[in-house]
Amino acid sequence: MLTHEENEQLTKVGPGTPAGELLRRYWHPISVSLEITDEHPTKFVRILGEDLVIFRDKSGRLGLLADHCSHRGASLVYGRVEERGISCAYHGWLYDCEGNILETPPERNDAIMRSVKHTAYPVKEYLNLVWAYMGPTPVPPMTRFDTLFRPDGHRTIRVHPVLDCNWFQAMENSMDPAHLQILHQEFVGGDRKPVSTTRGYTDDVESFEFSLTDYGLMKKRTYKNGVVDEHPVCFPSILRQGPSTQFRTPIDDEHTLHFHVNFRLTEDGSSPDDAFDPPVEYMDAYKEPADRLYPNTRFTLHAVIPQDHMAWETQGPVANRPGEHLSYSDRGVVLLRRVMKEQIERVAQGLDPLGVQRDPDHEMINTNIDEDFWQRGGRGSVNEGKAMSKKAGTKS
Ligand code: FES
Ligand SMILES: [Fe+2]
């Protein structure tokens, strides 16, 4: 159980909040980059509680600016893109990708152009996603996780519906291995039937263990048949599980973007041409009506991820942690909260938090992809990823 203040410390994501400042030390995927086209060169996004516009100027450069114009606040989503940047539709103030004001029509106001810097964040286009870094300089390189950087596999980007709850509920779930055999019991038992819906397949499991790694946390599930299943959390907002690398990017305190980068090694070790140009799948809604919140909507529960969305969203827009009753099996959740607190303190002291890299050529990080690849083919009983791709609907 946490106090109200401790709950806020973990969950609030805006500028100046403890978790918000921590999250700003990492690169996050914020959009599919293929959505930013010549025909639609701007897109509104809210990330970490900030209203922003992604745009591509006519030189092909991608920018991420505060959406409200520095002049009198009109939205830059309606700006006109030019060779040099984006021009506000209202009076034409022109911004480049770094937030410099290049023109101030109808007059030329040098004092404003010199003294005002519009909020702008570094972005990268990679794997058909737009990635943003919203923290202080120096800007760190993107972390070289194997599932994002290895050339010898096929990737697919999967865009899940917006999660109508706080990001940390999804991350606590990533350190909660006990839920798999209960919540997902329709998908983990193969041809067997569970002894009861209360226990699901929980009696298949011998033990759960949790530990820290150089880049996050590890949860380990040991089955009674000797199979060991380990899933890393790449701190603070990524779960690596099966073929998927799951990103949970906070929109604001009560909404979260949910992307998967799925990666499957080629059987012969070759590097396919499209390894870094993955197709993108947009998943259908997991609730009906799609635009309503619990309890005024019904989740479909037709696959693993919709079941997860149900569990996360029905905890509330921000889970009521002062009202919870933790048990022994929640110790992974407790560990994650402790790590969050420690890393928030590191940031407050001006230090880099867990997992931030400074060397752009740092060694690629192994997130158990080999083990997952070889295990997944023959182990349907614990195969979350397989259940999802078989059952979930997609639209292109
Ligand atoms: S509000 Fe944007 S130029 Fe005036
Ligand atoms: Fe789950």
Short mmCIF file of C-alpha atoms in Angstrom, two decimals, residues 87-296:
data_model
loop_
_atom_site.label_atom_id
_atom_site.label_comp_id
_atom_site.label_asym_id
_atom_site.label_seq_id
_atom_site.Cartn_x
_atom_site.Cartn_y
_atom_site.Cartn_z
CA SER A 87 4.68 28.46 -40.61
CA CYS A 88 1.82 29.12 -38.20
CA ALA A 89 -1.44 29.38 -40.11
CA TYR A 90 -2.61 32.41 -38.10
CA HIS A 91 0.04 35.12 -38.71
CA GLY A 92 2.82 33.15 -40.33
CA TRP A 93 5.52 32.90 -37.66
CA LEU A 94 8.00 30.45 -39.09
CA TYR A 95 9.77 27.82 -36.95
CA ASP A 96 12.56 25.43 -37.82
CA CYS A 97 12.92 21.92 -36.35
CA GLU A 98 15.04 23.26 -33.48
CA GLY A 99 12.39 25.77 -32.40
CA ASN A 100 14.19 28.83 -33.79
CA ILE A 101 11.83 31.56 -34.94
CA LEU A 102 12.93 32.50 -38.45
CA GLU A 103 10.22 35.00 -39.38
CA THR A 104 7.61 37.06 -37.52
CA PRO A 105 5.25 38.52 -40.13
CA PRO A 106 4.00 41.02 -40.88
CA GLU A 107 7.00 42.84 -39.36
CA ARG A 108 10.44 41.44 -38.65
CA ASN A 109 10.87 41.48 -34.87
CA ASP A 110 14.55 40.79 -34.26
CA ALA A 111 14.19 41.09 -30.48
CA ILE A 112 11.66 38.25 -30.42
CA MET A 113 13.61 36.15 -32.91
CA ARG A 114 16.72 36.48 -30.78
CA SER A 115 15.18 35.98 -27.34
CA VAL A 116 12.32 33.54 -27.81
CA LYS A 117 13.03 29.86 -28.35
CA HIS A 118 9.99 27.77 -29.10
CA THR A 119 9.89 24.40 -27.27
CA ALA A 120 11.38 21.77 -29.58
CA TYR A 121 12.54 18.21 -28.92
CA PRO A 122 14.93 15.95 -30.79
CA VAL A 123 13.24 13.25 -32.86
CA LYS A 124 14.46 10.29 -34.85
CA GLU A 125 12.74 8.21 -37.47
CA TYR A 126 13.57 4.56 -36.95
CA LEU A 127 11.68 1.30 -37.66
CA ASN A 128 8.88 3.40 -39.18
CA LEU A 129 8.30 5.02 -35.80
CA VAL A 130 8.97 8.55 -34.58
CA TRP A 131 11.11 8.52 -31.42
CA ALA A 132 11.39 11.53 -29.13
CA TYR A 133 13.71 12.60 -26.36
CA MET A 134 12.18 15.29 -24.14
CA GLY A 135 14.86 15.67 -21.46
CA PRO A 136 17.85 17.89 -20.84
CA THR A 137 21.03 17.93 -22.90
CA PRO A 138 23.31 16.18 -23.57
CA VAL A 139 20.92 13.99 -25.54
CA PRO A 140 21.76 10.30 -24.98
CA PRO A 141 21.83 7.84 -27.88
CA MET A 142 18.96 5.40 -28.29
CA THR A 143 19.70 2.26 -26.33
CA ARG A 144 20.79 -0.58 -28.64
CA PHE A 145 18.40 -3.33 -27.59
CA ASP A 146 18.83 -6.43 -29.74
CA THR A 147 15.19 -6.54 -30.82
CA LEU A 148 15.49 -3.03 -32.21
CA PHE A 149 18.96 -3.17 -33.73
CA ARG A 150 19.81 -6.72 -34.82
CA PRO A 151 19.72 -7.09 -38.60
CA ASP A 152 19.02 -10.84 -38.71
CA GLY A 153 15.27 -10.92 -38.28
CA HIS A 154 11.85 -9.76 -39.44
CA ARG A 155 10.04 -7.01 -37.61
CA THR A 156 6.42 -5.95 -37.39
CA ILE A 157 5.14 -2.85 -35.65
CA ARG A 158 1.85 -3.36 -33.85
CA VAL A 159 -0.12 -0.32 -32.72
CA HIS A 160 -2.59 -1.09 -29.95
CA PRO A 161 -5.57 1.09 -29.10
CA VAL A 162 -4.79 3.95 -26.73
CA LEU A 163 -4.81 2.70 -23.19
CA ASP A 164 -7.16 4.81 -21.12
CA CYS A 165 -5.14 4.65 -17.91
CA ASN A 166 -1.84 5.60 -16.36
CA TRP A 167 1.34 4.06 -17.82
CA PHE A 168 2.55 2.59 -14.54
CA GLN A 169 -0.34 0.11 -14.35
CA ALA A 170 1.00 -1.54 -17.48
CA MET A 171 4.53 -1.58 -16.05
CA GLU A 172 3.45 -3.09 -12.75
CA ASN A 173 1.73 -5.81 -14.74
CA SER A 174 5.09 -6.52 -16.39
CA MET A 175 6.51 -7.42 -12.97
CA ASP A 176 3.46 -9.51 -12.04
CA PRO A 177 4.04 -12.97 -13.55
CA ALA A 178 1.36 -14.64 -11.42
CA HIS A 179 -1.43 -13.07 -13.48
CA LEU A 180 -0.53 -15.02 -16.64
CA GLN A 181 -1.95 -18.33 -15.46
CA ILE A 182 -5.14 -16.71 -14.11
CA LEU A 183 -6.08 -13.74 -16.32
CA HIS A 184 -4.94 -15.43 -19.53
CA GLN A 185 -6.10 -18.97 -18.67
CA GLU A 186 -8.09 -19.27 -21.92
CA PHE A 187 -4.83 -18.94 -23.87
CA VAL A 188 -2.11 -20.69 -21.87
CA GLY A 189 -3.40 -24.22 -21.29
CA GLY A 190 -3.25 -25.74 -24.75
CA ASP A 191 -5.79 -28.57 -24.95
CA ARG A 192 -6.13 -28.91 -21.18
CA LYS A 193 -8.91 -27.51 -19.03
CA PRO A 194 -8.02 -25.60 -15.84
CA VAL A 195 -8.96 -27.29 -12.54
CA SER A 196 -10.91 -24.18 -11.63
CA THR A 197 -11.26 -20.66 -12.92
CA THR A 198 -9.94 -19.41 -9.57
CA ARG A 199 -6.57 -21.14 -9.90
CA GLY A 200 -6.36 -21.30 -13.71
CA TYR A 201 -2.99 -22.91 -14.51
CA THR A 202 -1.21 -21.44 -11.51
CA ASP A 203 -0.35 -24.93 -10.23
CA ASP A 204 1.86 -25.42 -13.30
CA VAL A 205 4.29 -22.96 -11.71
CA GLU A 206 6.94 -23.92 -9.18
CA SER A 207 8.29 -20.47 -8.36
CA PHE A 208 8.60 -16.81 -9.29
CA GLU A 209 11.83 -14.88 -8.83
CA PHE A 210 12.82 -11.29 -9.45
CA SER A 211 16.18 -9.63 -9.94
CA LEU A 212 17.89 -6.51 -11.23
CA THR A 213 19.87 -6.21 -14.46
CA ASP A 214 22.14 -3.51 -15.94
CA TYR A 215 19.20 -2.07 -17.84
CA GLY A 216 16.16 -2.92 -15.73
CA LEU A 217 14.51 -5.82 -13.99
CA MET A 218 13.96 -9.51 -14.68
CA LYS A 219 11.08 -11.72 -13.76
CA LYS A 220 11.55 -15.45 -13.84
CA ARG A 221 8.90 -18.11 -13.83
CA THR A 222 10.00 -21.71 -13.21
CA TYR A 223 7.46 -24.35 -14.16
CA LYS A 224 7.10 -27.68 -12.41
CA ASN A 225 8.12 -29.37 -15.67
CA GLY A 226 11.47 -27.56 -15.49
CA VAL A 227 10.77 -24.92 -18.15
CA VAL A 228 12.11 -21.50 -17.21
CA ASP A 229 10.55 -18.35 -18.60
CA GLU A 230 12.35 -15.04 -18.14
CA HIS A 231 11.06 -11.67 -19.29
CA PRO A 232 13.06 -8.49 -18.83
CA VAL A 233 11.64 -5.07 -18.12
CA CYS A 234 13.84 -2.53 -19.86
CA PHE A 235 13.47 0.31 -17.40
CA PRO A 236 11.33 2.28 -17.18
CA SER A 237 8.64 1.71 -19.81
CA ILE A 238 9.44 -1.37 -21.92
CA LEU A 239 8.50 -5.03 -21.50
CA ARG A 240 10.40 -7.67 -23.48
CA GLN A 241 8.30 -10.79 -23.82
CA GLY A 242 8.41 -13.54 -26.45
CA PRO A 243 8.92 -11.89 -29.83
CA SER A 244 7.59 -8.55 -28.62
CA THR A 245 9.20 -5.44 -27.26
CA GLN A 246 6.30 -3.57 -25.73
CA PHE A 247 6.53 0.19 -25.34
CA ARG A 248 4.23 2.09 -23.03
CA THR A 249 4.60 5.79 -23.78
CA PRO A 250 2.65 8.07 -21.45
CA ILE A 251 0.31 10.48 -23.22
CA ASP A 252 -0.66 12.10 -19.93
CA ASP A 253 -1.48 10.91 -16.42
CA GLU A 254 -4.51 8.92 -17.58
CA HIS A 255 -3.68 7.79 -21.13
CA THR A 256 -0.86 5.73 -22.63
CA LEU A 257 0.34 4.80 -26.11
CA HIS A 258 1.01 1.09 -26.54
CA PHE A 259 3.30 -0.12 -29.34
CA HIS A 260 4.87 -3.51 -29.97
CA VAL A 261 7.97 -4.05 -32.04
CA ASN A 262 7.79 -7.76 -32.81
CA PHE A 263 11.04 -9.39 -33.90
CA ARG A 264 11.62 -12.89 -35.16
CA LEU A 265 15.09 -14.11 -36.08
CA THR A 266 15.47 -15.63 -39.53
CA GLU A 267 16.00 -19.38 -39.34
CA ASP A 268 19.18 -19.26 -41.44
CA GLY A 269 20.69 -16.21 -39.77
CA SER A 270 20.32 -14.02 -42.87
CA SER A 271 19.45 -10.34 -42.71
CA PRO A 272 16.28 -9.55 -44.66
CA ASP A 273 15.98 -6.35 -46.71
CA ASP A 274 13.06 -5.15 -44.64
CA ALA A 275 14.67 -5.75 -41.23
CA PHE A 276 14.55 -2.01 -40.51
CA ASP A 277 11.49 -1.20 -42.62
CA PRO A 278 8.78 -3.15 -40.82
CA PRO A 279 5.12 -3.32 -41.80
CA VAL A 280 2.70 -1.66 -39.40
CA GLU A 281 -0.49 -3.27 -38.04
CA TYR A 282 -3.17 -1.25 -36.29
CA MET A 283 -5.15 -3.36 -33.87
CA ASP A 284 -8.93 -3.07 -33.65
CA ALA A 285 -10.51 -1.72 -30.48
CA TYR A 286 -10.45 -3.97 -27.43
CA LYS A 287 -13.69 -2.58 -26.02
CA GLU A 288 -17.16 -1.65 -27.20
CA PRO A 289 -17.93 1.25 -27.32
CA ALA A 290 -14.28 2.02 -28.06
CA ASP A 291 -14.37 5.62 -26.87
CA ARG A 292 -15.86 5.02 -23.42
CA LEU A 293 -14.27 4.25 -20.10
CA TYR A 294 -15.00 1.52 -17.61
CA PRO A 295 -17.76 0.91 -16.50
CA ASN A 296 -19.51 2.32 -19.58
#
